[in-house]
């Protein structure tokens, strides 16, 4: 039996008392970036756990929230950089069946034993995974097969600190040979999913305010004057409608897609395989929708993987009063927008939006809130092949997705640091940003085994030379 198999046996034996307990501990500590609640306490917990596991932990102040920086020098020839997020979303949803930070263990729907609570999927599980893997080697008295660099940030507000951190620590980070984001991506019943990349993110607002073009400039006016006074809500809605095609699949802003990279033959082959493997009804059920925009599943997968989105997350203007009515022409209307570009220059995209609005709808202005770029890896990359090999060693045949629409600033790792980037772990969790977020207990045990085996496999990989 190989040494890693012995370590995995110990992980299984100690799972409840040690590894699951670590996840519960992290989930029970609030760390809400929108309010700041618990952030200081969470960063201290992680820093102290790094030190307790034999590493060097540091809390590095950032432009937004701190980075928890950890280093484990095992004297190994290869170094793994693990990028995780320690913050969580707000918990105000009324549908919660448990206290959001109770990390309650219970039988949930058809998934069996689960842990319910904020952070189960996004993102305490990914943090616990890597700490558990390091602890498993420590408890076995076996040196880590790779050196490990931990970079743990608060991302819910848009990863405001990570760019400056990478810039200031670039020489140290360039010691890494590969980067891993251990976000749990598994499906129920041990169905595994691997994403080869992630989209970037641009968040912003489109704002229409009354002015010399029309609309009430001093205060709202009564709607009896709506035949005389222009309405900012109507103007903004007209602008928004002009941006999307009638089938809502394409962005019509000139040059929006001009620097998009078309999928390769390898990418198209992966999509064709996915289309054969995916249960479309199951996909609809998991999304909670009756139908997709696309008639054909292959078209849907292509749009998801290779087309940059332009989404309206919210629209506000005037008053909507339940059980009543306020008859006004509003002074202002605002739309909250998020773009998820893939392989495109985000500054160029913002310029396209601003130019289009200035030309066609000058009363609407664009306000950028946050921006970062994503990137993808080829399936043939050595690290990707080792990564997929771990799943197969565990008896799983993963679905390979060219891209995840989950936005992450992984271009920092692939281009700035210059290393291959990996995403995923086989646990099944769901409900991020919603009530009753959960993770299946047995699947988290699989993910803990996966992390142990990944460190071993990366450490023993023969290509490229370490």
Short mmCIF file of C-alpha atoms in Angstrom, two decimals:
data_model
loop_
_atom_site.label_atom_id
_atom_site.label_comp_id
_atom_site.label_asym_id
_atom_site.label_seq_id
_atom_site.Cartn_x
_atom_site.Cartn_y
_atom_site.Cartn_z
CA UNK A 1 0.00 0.00 0.00
CA UNK A 2 1.32 3.45 -0.91
CA UNK A 3 1.85 6.02 1.83
CA UNK A 4 -0.93 8.25 0.46
CA UNK A 5 -3.37 5.34 0.83
CA UNK A 6 -2.48 5.07 4.51
CA UNK A 7 -3.09 8.80 4.94
CA UNK A 8 -6.45 8.51 3.20
CA UNK A 9 -7.43 5.64 5.52
CA UNK A 10 -6.68 7.89 8.48
CA UNK A 11 -8.73 10.70 6.95
CA UNK A 12 -11.72 8.37 6.66
CA UNK A 13 -11.25 7.12 10.23
CA UNK A 14 -10.87 10.65 11.65
CA UNK A 15 -13.35 12.33 9.35
CA UNK A 16 -16.12 13.05 11.85
CA UNK A 17 -13.91 14.11 14.74
CA UNK A 18 -11.36 16.19 12.82
CA UNK A 19 -12.14 17.04 9.21
CA UNK A 20 -15.90 17.54 9.37
CA UNK A 21 -15.46 19.34 12.67
CA UNK A 22 -13.08 21.84 11.04
CA UNK A 23 -15.71 22.66 8.40
CA UNK A 24 -18.34 23.15 11.10
CA UNK A 25 -15.99 25.41 13.08
CA UNK A 26 -15.37 27.63 10.06
CA UNK A 27 -19.06 27.75 9.10
CA UNK A 28 -20.08 28.79 12.61
CA UNK A 29 -17.84 31.84 12.44
CA UNK A 30 -19.65 34.63 10.55
CA UNK A 31 -17.48 36.49 8.04
CA UNK A 32 -19.85 38.72 6.10
CA UNK A 33 -17.94 41.11 3.85
CA UNK A 34 -21.03 43.21 3.09
CA UNK A 35 -21.18 44.31 6.74
CA UNK A 36 -17.75 43.37 8.07
CA UNK A 37 -19.28 41.11 10.71
CA UNK A 38 -16.79 38.48 11.88
CA UNK A 39 -14.10 39.25 9.30
CA UNK A 40 -11.45 40.04 11.89
CA UNK A 41 -12.27 36.92 13.90
CA UNK A 42 -12.24 34.68 10.81
CA UNK A 43 -8.86 35.92 9.61
CA UNK A 44 -7.37 35.34 13.05
CA UNK A 45 -8.75 31.79 13.16
CA UNK A 46 -7.20 30.96 9.80
CA UNK A 47 -3.87 32.57 10.65
CA UNK A 48 -3.71 30.70 13.95
CA UNK A 49 -4.62 27.39 12.26
CA UNK A 50 -1.79 27.86 9.77
CA UNK A 51 0.64 28.34 12.64
CA UNK A 52 -0.81 25.34 14.52
CA UNK A 53 -0.28 23.15 11.41
CA UNK A 54 3.37 24.12 11.21
CA UNK A 55 3.22 26.87 8.60
CA UNK A 56 3.88 30.58 8.69
CA UNK A 57 0.65 32.54 8.85
CA UNK A 58 0.22 36.26 8.30
CA UNK A 59 -2.70 38.67 8.05
CA UNK A 60 -1.87 41.17 5.31
CA UNK A 61 -3.96 44.32 5.21
CA UNK A 62 -5.48 45.06 1.81
CA UNK A 63 -7.30 47.76 -0.12
CA UNK A 64 -10.63 46.21 0.94
CA UNK A 65 -10.30 43.39 3.47
CA UNK A 66 -7.19 41.52 4.69
CA UNK A 67 -5.52 38.61 2.93
CA UNK A 68 -4.62 35.58 5.06
CA UNK A 69 -1.24 34.51 3.73
CA UNK A 70 0.24 31.14 4.63
CA UNK A 71 3.41 29.30 3.67
CA UNK A 72 4.32 25.66 4.25
CA UNK A 73 7.90 24.94 3.19
CA UNK A 74 8.37 21.17 2.99
CA UNK A 75 11.60 21.38 1.03
CA UNK A 76 9.76 19.80 -1.90
CA UNK A 77 10.75 20.43 -5.52
CA UNK A 78 7.28 21.63 -6.51
CA UNK A 79 5.01 24.29 -4.96
CA UNK A 80 1.20 24.47 -5.00
CA UNK A 81 -0.52 27.83 -4.60
CA UNK A 82 -4.03 27.47 -3.14
CA UNK A 83 -6.37 30.41 -3.60
CA UNK A 84 -9.48 30.43 -1.42
CA UNK A 85 -12.06 32.89 -0.08
CA UNK A 86 -13.00 33.16 3.58
CA UNK A 87 -15.99 35.52 3.41
CA UNK A 88 -19.67 34.76 2.89
CA UNK A 89 -22.84 36.45 1.67
CA UNK A 90 -25.58 38.04 3.75
CA UNK A 91 -28.19 35.83 5.43
CA UNK A 92 -31.42 37.80 5.42
CA UNK A 93 -33.52 35.30 3.46
CA UNK A 94 -36.72 34.34 5.32
CA UNK A 95 -36.72 30.75 4.02
CA UNK A 96 -33.93 29.50 6.31
CA UNK A 97 -34.98 26.38 8.25
CA UNK A 98 -31.94 26.63 10.57
CA UNK A 99 -29.94 29.49 12.01
CA UNK A 100 -27.63 30.51 9.12
CA UNK A 101 -24.45 30.19 11.19
CA UNK A 102 -25.42 27.09 13.14
CA UNK A 103 -23.81 24.63 10.68
CA UNK A 104 -26.68 22.27 11.51
CA UNK A 105 -26.38 18.60 10.61
CA UNK A 106 -29.61 17.14 9.31
CA UNK A 107 -31.22 15.00 6.63
CA UNK A 108 -31.93 17.44 3.81
CA UNK A 109 -34.36 16.73 0.97
CA UNK A 110 -33.13 13.72 -1.05
CA UNK A 111 -29.44 14.33 -0.35
CA UNK A 112 -29.09 12.42 2.90
CA UNK A 113 -26.96 13.78 5.76
CA UNK A 114 -25.97 17.38 5.10
CA UNK A 115 -24.53 20.37 6.89
CA UNK A 116 -26.81 23.40 6.44
CA UNK A 117 -25.57 26.92 6.92
CA UNK A 118 -24.01 29.90 5.24
CA UNK A 119 -20.64 29.02 3.73
CA UNK A 120 -21.39 25.34 3.07
CA UNK A 121 -20.80 25.87 -0.64
CA UNK A 122 -19.41 29.38 -0.80
CA UNK A 123 -16.80 29.28 0.60
CA UNK A 124 -15.95 27.68 3.96
CA UNK A 125 -15.83 24.18 2.43
CA UNK A 126 -12.95 25.09 0.11
CA UNK A 127 -11.01 26.64 2.99
CA UNK A 128 -11.50 23.58 5.21
CA UNK A 129 -10.41 21.22 2.42
CA UNK A 130 -6.85 22.44 2.12
CA UNK A 131 -6.38 22.82 5.89
CA UNK A 132 -7.65 19.26 6.33
CA UNK A 133 -5.24 17.92 3.71
CA UNK A 134 -2.26 19.63 5.37
CA UNK A 135 -3.42 18.35 8.77
CA UNK A 136 -3.71 14.80 7.41
CA UNK A 137 -0.05 14.75 6.38
CA UNK A 138 0.98 16.38 9.66
CA UNK A 139 -0.96 13.84 11.73
CA UNK A 140 0.61 10.97 9.76
CA UNK A 141 4.09 12.34 10.40
CA UNK A 142 4.69 12.55 6.67
CA UNK A 143 6.20 15.65 5.02
CA UNK A 144 3.97 17.45 2.56
CA UNK A 145 4.74 16.21 -0.99
CA UNK A 146 4.57 19.81 -2.23
CA UNK A 147 5.28 23.15 -0.67
CA UNK A 148 2.01 25.03 -0.15
CA UNK A 149 1.27 28.74 -0.44
CA UNK A 150 -2.16 29.82 0.85
CA UNK A 151 -3.74 33.04 -0.41
CA UNK A 152 -7.13 33.57 1.23
CA UNK A 153 -9.18 36.64 0.42
CA UNK A 154 -12.61 38.22 0.85
CA UNK A 155 -14.28 38.13 -2.56
CA UNK A 156 -17.99 38.85 -2.15
CA UNK A 157 -17.56 42.59 -2.76
CA UNK A 158 -15.40 41.95 -5.80
CA UNK A 159 -11.96 40.80 -4.63
CA UNK A 160 -10.83 44.34 -3.94
CA UNK A 161 -7.60 43.34 -2.18
CA UNK A 162 -6.25 40.49 -4.28
CA UNK A 163 -4.75 42.53 -7.13
CA UNK A 164 -2.62 44.68 -4.86
CA UNK A 165 -1.56 41.65 -2.83
CA UNK A 166 -0.35 39.78 -5.92
CA UNK A 167 1.53 42.86 -7.10
CA UNK A 168 3.26 43.31 -3.73
CA UNK A 169 4.12 39.61 -3.27
CA UNK A 170 4.76 38.63 -6.89
CA UNK A 171 8.31 37.36 -6.43
CA UNK A 172 7.22 35.00 -3.66
CA UNK A 173 4.13 33.84 -5.56
CA UNK A 174 6.21 33.08 -8.65
CA UNK A 175 7.80 30.23 -6.69
CA UNK A 176 4.57 28.30 -7.36
CA UNK A 177 4.34 25.71 -10.12
CA UNK A 178 0.55 25.41 -10.19
CA UNK A 179 -2.46 27.16 -8.62
CA UNK A 180 -5.65 25.52 -7.34
CA UNK A 181 -9.04 26.97 -6.46
CA UNK A 182 -10.72 24.15 -4.45
CA UNK A 183 -14.30 25.27 -4.99
CA UNK A 184 -16.60 22.28 -4.55
CA UNK A 185 -18.09 21.42 -7.95
CA UNK A 186 -19.38 17.87 -7.56
CA UNK A 187 -22.91 16.75 -8.31
CA UNK A 188 -24.98 14.35 -6.19
CA UNK A 189 -24.22 10.61 -6.31
CA UNK A 190 -20.45 11.20 -6.73
CA UNK A 191 -20.79 12.71 -10.18
CA UNK A 192 -17.70 14.81 -10.74
CA UNK A 193 -17.29 18.05 -12.68
CA UNK A 194 -14.05 19.75 -13.74
CA UNK A 195 -13.96 23.28 -15.15
CA UNK A 196 -10.93 24.31 -17.21
CA UNK A 197 -11.43 28.02 -16.65
CA UNK A 198 -13.60 30.78 -15.30
CA UNK A 199 -15.12 33.96 -16.61
CA UNK A 200 -14.12 37.39 -15.43
CA UNK A 201 -16.45 39.98 -13.96
CA UNK A 202 -17.47 43.57 -14.54
CA UNK A 203 -20.07 45.02 -12.22
CA UNK A 204 -21.56 48.45 -12.69
CA UNK A 205 -24.63 50.63 -12.90
CA UNK A 206 -26.48 52.26 -15.73
CA UNK A 207 -28.02 55.44 -14.35
CA UNK A 208 -30.52 57.78 -15.98
CA UNK A 209 -31.16 61.06 -14.17
CA UNK A 210 -33.42 63.88 -15.26
CA UNK A 211 -31.64 66.81 -16.90
CA UNK A 212 -31.67 69.05 -19.94
CA UNK A 213 -32.86 66.07 -22.02
CA UNK A 214 -36.09 65.94 -19.97
CA UNK A 215 -37.57 64.46 -16.81
CA UNK A 216 -38.38 66.11 -13.47
CA UNK A 217 -35.21 67.88 -12.29
CA UNK A 218 -36.25 69.18 -8.86
CA UNK A 219 -38.56 66.50 -7.50
CA UNK A 220 -40.94 63.82 -8.68
CA UNK A 221 -43.94 65.15 -10.54
CA UNK A 222 -47.48 63.77 -10.54
CA UNK A 223 -48.16 61.21 -13.27
CA UNK A 224 -51.01 63.36 -14.58
CA UNK A 225 -48.17 65.25 -16.29
CA UNK A 226 -46.63 62.15 -17.89
CA UNK A 227 -47.77 63.24 -21.37
CA UNK A 228 -45.65 66.36 -20.88
CA UNK A 229 -42.62 65.18 -18.86
CA UNK A 230 -40.12 62.51 -19.98
CA UNK A 231 -39.71 59.49 -17.72
CA UNK A 232 -36.15 58.34 -16.81
CA UNK A 233 -37.41 54.80 -16.19
CA UNK A 234 -38.81 54.54 -19.73
CA UNK A 235 -35.60 56.03 -21.16
CA UNK A 236 -33.42 53.53 -19.27
CA UNK A 237 -35.64 50.58 -20.21
CA UNK A 238 -35.37 51.59 -23.85
CA UNK A 239 -31.58 51.68 -23.53
CA UNK A 240 -31.50 48.29 -21.84
CA UNK A 241 -33.75 46.72 -24.48
CA UNK A 242 -31.50 47.98 -27.26
CA UNK A 243 -28.49 46.17 -25.80
CA UNK A 244 -29.85 42.61 -26.06
CA UNK A 245 -31.08 40.72 -29.10
CA UNK A 246 -34.72 39.73 -29.30
CA UNK A 247 -33.88 36.13 -28.29
CA UNK A 248 -31.81 37.51 -25.38
CA UNK A 249 -28.71 35.55 -26.43
CA UNK A 250 -26.49 38.26 -27.92
CA UNK A 251 -25.18 41.67 -26.93
CA UNK A 252 -25.78 44.22 -29.71
CA UNK A 253 -23.29 46.89 -28.60
CA UNK A 254 -20.87 47.49 -31.51
CA UNK A 255 -17.51 45.67 -31.18
CA UNK A 256 -18.58 43.98 -27.95
CA UNK A 257 -17.31 40.58 -29.15
CA UNK A 258 -14.47 41.82 -31.37
CA UNK A 259 -11.66 40.41 -29.20
CA UNK A 260 -13.45 37.19 -28.24
CA UNK A 261 -11.49 33.99 -28.93
CA UNK A 262 -13.53 31.31 -30.71
CA UNK A 263 -13.52 27.80 -29.20
CA UNK A 264 -10.81 25.44 -30.40
CA UNK A 265 -11.44 22.01 -31.90
CA UNK A 266 -10.54 20.56 -28.48
CA UNK A 267 -13.13 22.82 -26.84
CA UNK A 268 -15.84 21.82 -29.30
CA UNK A 269 -15.10 18.14 -28.76
CA UNK A 270 -15.47 18.63 -25.01
CA UNK A 271 -18.83 20.35 -25.54
CA UNK A 272 -20.10 17.55 -27.75
CA UNK A 273 -19.16 15.02 -25.09
CA UNK A 274 -20.88 17.13 -22.43
CA UNK A 275 -24.06 17.38 -24.48
CA UNK A 276 -24.22 13.58 -24.63
CA UNK A 277 -23.66 13.16 -20.89
CA UNK A 278 -25.85 15.89 -19.40
CA UNK A 279 -29.40 15.16 -18.34
CA UNK A 280 -31.18 18.26 -19.65
CA UNK A 281 -34.19 17.80 -17.40
CA UNK A 282 -31.88 17.46 -14.43
CA UNK A 283 -30.12 20.66 -15.49
CA UNK A 284 -33.44 22.50 -15.63
CA UNK A 285 -34.39 21.16 -12.22
CA UNK A 286 -31.06 22.18 -10.67
CA UNK A 287 -31.49 25.71 -12.04
CA UNK A 288 -35.12 25.90 -10.96
CA UNK A 289 -36.36 26.87 -14.43
CA UNK A 290 -38.85 25.48 -16.94
CA UNK A 291 -36.72 26.03 -20.04
CA UNK A 292 -33.47 27.49 -21.33
CA UNK A 293 -33.11 30.37 -23.78
CA UNK A 294 -31.62 27.99 -26.34
CA UNK A 295 -33.58 25.30 -28.15
CA UNK A 296 -30.58 22.94 -28.42
CA UNK A 297 -28.48 21.84 -25.44
CA UNK A 298 -25.24 22.12 -27.45
CA UNK A 299 -26.04 25.78 -28.21
CA UNK A 300 -26.71 26.39 -24.52
CA UNK A 301 -23.38 24.85 -23.53
CA UNK A 302 -21.58 26.92 -26.16
CA UNK A 303 -23.17 30.16 -24.93
CA UNK A 304 -22.43 29.28 -21.32
CA UNK A 305 -18.80 28.44 -22.00
CA UNK A 306 -17.70 30.91 -24.66
CA UNK A 307 -20.04 33.89 -24.79
CA UNK A 308 -19.64 36.91 -22.51
CA UNK A 309 -22.82 37.84 -20.64
CA UNK A 310 -24.53 41.16 -20.09
CA UNK A 311 -27.02 40.65 -17.27
CA UNK A 312 -29.45 42.98 -15.49
CA UNK A 313 -29.29 42.06 -11.81
CA UNK A 314 -31.71 44.70 -10.66
CA UNK A 315 -33.74 47.70 -11.80
CA UNK A 316 -34.91 50.54 -9.60
CA UNK A 317 -36.96 53.63 -10.33
CA UNK A 318 -39.92 55.30 -8.73
CA UNK A 319 -42.12 53.48 -6.23
CA UNK A 320 -43.74 50.05 -6.15
CA UNK A 321 -46.10 49.84 -3.19
CA UNK A 322 -47.75 46.54 -2.35
CA UNK A 323 -51.47 47.09 -1.96
CA UNK A 324 -51.23 50.71 -3.02
CA UNK A 325 -49.98 53.07 -5.69
CA UNK A 326 -47.95 56.27 -5.89
CA UNK A 327 -48.67 58.10 -9.15
CA UNK A 328 -45.40 59.82 -10.12
CA UNK A 329 -42.89 60.43 -12.88
CA UNK A 330 -39.57 59.49 -11.16
CA UNK A 331 -36.45 61.64 -11.25
CA UNK A 332 -34.03 58.75 -11.68
CA UNK A 333 -33.74 55.12 -12.72
CA UNK A 334 -30.81 52.78 -12.07
CA UNK A 335 -29.98 49.31 -13.39
CA UNK A 336 -27.43 47.07 -11.71
CA UNK A 337 -25.40 45.26 -14.37
CA UNK A 338 -22.93 42.40 -14.33
CA UNK A 339 -20.86 41.23 -17.27
CA UNK A 340 -19.03 37.91 -17.27
CA UNK A 341 -16.46 38.13 -20.05
CA UNK A 342 -14.37 35.19 -21.16
CA UNK A 343 -10.95 35.94 -22.61
CA UNK A 344 -11.78 39.58 -23.29
CA UNK A 345 -10.21 42.84 -22.16
CA UNK A 346 -12.57 44.23 -19.52
CA UNK A 347 -11.41 47.83 -19.99
CA UNK A 348 -12.16 47.59 -23.70
CA UNK A 349 -15.64 46.22 -22.95
CA UNK A 350 -16.34 49.07 -20.54
CA UNK A 351 -15.22 51.49 -23.26
CA UNK A 352 -17.64 49.88 -25.72
CA UNK A 353 -20.53 50.38 -23.29
CA UNK A 354 -19.61 53.99 -22.56
CA UNK A 355 -19.21 54.83 -26.26
CA UNK A 356 -22.52 53.21 -27.14
CA UNK A 357 -24.43 55.05 -24.43
CA UNK A 358 -22.81 58.38 -25.31
CA UNK A 359 -23.83 57.91 -28.93
CA UNK A 360 -27.32 56.41 -28.58
CA UNK A 361 -28.55 57.20 -25.06
CA UNK A 362 -26.59 60.19 -23.75
CA UNK A 363 -28.83 60.58 -20.70
CA UNK A 364 -27.62 57.20 -19.41
CA UNK A 365 -24.19 57.01 -17.85
CA UNK A 366 -22.14 53.96 -16.96
CA UNK A 367 -20.53 53.63 -13.51
CA UNK A 368 -18.00 50.83 -12.99
CA UNK A 369 -18.11 49.20 -9.56
CA UNK A 370 -15.57 46.41 -10.00
CA UNK A 371 -13.71 44.54 -12.72
CA UNK A 372 -11.34 41.60 -13.18
CA UNK A 373 -10.48 39.09 -15.88
CA UNK A 374 -10.77 35.31 -16.01
CA UNK A 375 -8.85 32.77 -18.08
CA UNK A 376 -8.97 29.16 -19.27
CA UNK A 377 -6.56 26.23 -19.46
CA UNK A 378 -6.24 23.74 -22.33
CA UNK A 379 -7.32 20.23 -21.43
CA UNK A 380 -3.92 18.95 -22.59
CA UNK A 381 -2.02 20.95 -19.92
CA UNK A 382 0.10 18.70 -17.68
CA UNK A 383 -1.44 19.97 -14.44
CA UNK A 384 -4.97 19.51 -15.77
CA UNK A 385 -4.14 15.94 -16.72
CA UNK A 386 -2.79 15.23 -13.23
CA UNK A 387 -5.87 16.87 -11.72
CA UNK A 388 -8.30 14.78 -13.76
CA UNK A 389 -6.17 11.74 -12.92
CA UNK A 390 -6.98 12.15 -9.22
CA UNK A 391 -10.70 11.89 -9.97
CA UNK A 392 -10.11 8.78 -12.02
CA UNK A 393 -7.95 7.25 -9.27
CA UNK A 394 -11.01 7.65 -7.03
CA UNK A 395 -13.27 5.86 -9.52
CA UNK A 396 -14.89 9.01 -10.92
CA UNK A 397 -15.26 9.94 -14.59
CA UNK A 398 -15.61 13.74 -14.46
CA UNK A 399 -17.56 15.89 -16.85
CA UNK A 400 -15.08 18.33 -18.40
CA UNK A 401 -16.46 21.85 -18.85
CA UNK A 402 -14.30 24.30 -20.83
CA UNK A 403 -15.44 27.22 -18.68
CA UNK A 404 -17.30 28.01 -15.50
CA UNK A 405 -19.46 31.12 -15.50
CA UNK A 406 -18.55 31.54 -11.83
CA UNK A 407 -16.41 34.65 -11.98
CA UNK A 408 -12.92 34.50 -10.53
CA UNK A 409 -9.81 36.58 -11.12
CA UNK A 410 -7.74 33.56 -12.17
CA UNK A 411 -5.89 35.55 -14.83
CA UNK A 412 -3.81 36.78 -11.91
CA UNK A 413 -2.47 33.25 -11.60
CA UNK A 414 -2.28 32.19 -15.25
CA UNK A 415 -0.80 35.39 -16.67
CA UNK A 416 0.60 37.53 -13.84
CA UNK A 417 2.08 34.70 -11.76
CA UNK A 418 2.34 32.50 -14.86
CA UNK A 419 1.24 29.05 -13.64
CA UNK A 420 -1.39 26.49 -14.66
CA UNK A 421 -4.70 26.94 -12.83
CA UNK A 422 -6.98 24.19 -11.52
CA UNK A 423 -10.54 24.45 -10.24
CA UNK A 424 -12.73 22.03 -8.36
CA UNK A 425 -13.20 19.34 -5.73
CA UNK A 426 -15.73 16.48 -5.77
CA UNK A 427 -18.03 17.49 -2.89
CA UNK A 428 -21.61 18.44 -3.71
CA UNK A 429 -22.89 21.65 -2.19
CA UNK A 430 -25.46 24.20 -3.30
CA UNK A 431 -27.44 27.24 -2.24
CA UNK A 432 -24.76 29.90 -2.24
CA UNK A 433 -26.23 33.39 -1.68
CA UNK A 434 -29.57 31.75 -0.83
CA UNK A 435 -31.36 30.23 2.13
CA UNK A 436 -30.53 26.71 3.28
CA UNK A 437 -27.09 26.48 1.70
CA UNK A 438 -25.90 22.90 2.20
CA UNK A 439 -23.13 20.38 1.62
CA UNK A 440 -23.54 16.59 1.58
CA UNK A 441 -21.49 15.09 4.42
CA UNK A 442 -20.29 12.00 2.53
CA UNK A 443 -19.26 14.09 -0.46
CA UNK A 444 -17.13 16.32 1.77
CA UNK A 445 -15.28 13.20 2.90
CA UNK A 446 -14.60 12.45 -0.80
CA UNK A 447 -13.30 15.99 -1.21
CA UNK A 448 -10.95 15.62 1.76
CA UNK A 449 -9.56 12.42 0.21
CA UNK A 450 -9.25 14.22 -3.12
CA UNK A 451 -7.18 17.03 -1.60
CA UNK A 452 -4.78 14.56 0.02
CA UNK A 453 -4.35 12.64 -3.22
CA UNK A 454 -3.94 15.82 -5.29
CA UNK A 455 -1.01 16.99 -3.18
CA UNK A 456 0.59 13.56 -3.57
CA UNK A 457 0.02 13.41 -7.32
CA UNK A 458 1.34 16.91 -7.99
CA UNK A 459 4.38 16.18 -5.86
CA UNK A 460 5.20 13.00 -7.76
CA UNK A 461 4.36 14.21 -11.28
CA UNK A 462 7.29 13.71 -13.65
CA UNK A 463 6.29 16.24 -16.32
CA UNK A 464 7.23 18.97 -16.58
CA UNK A 465 10.41 18.65 -14.54
CA UNK A 466 10.08 20.28 -11.15
#
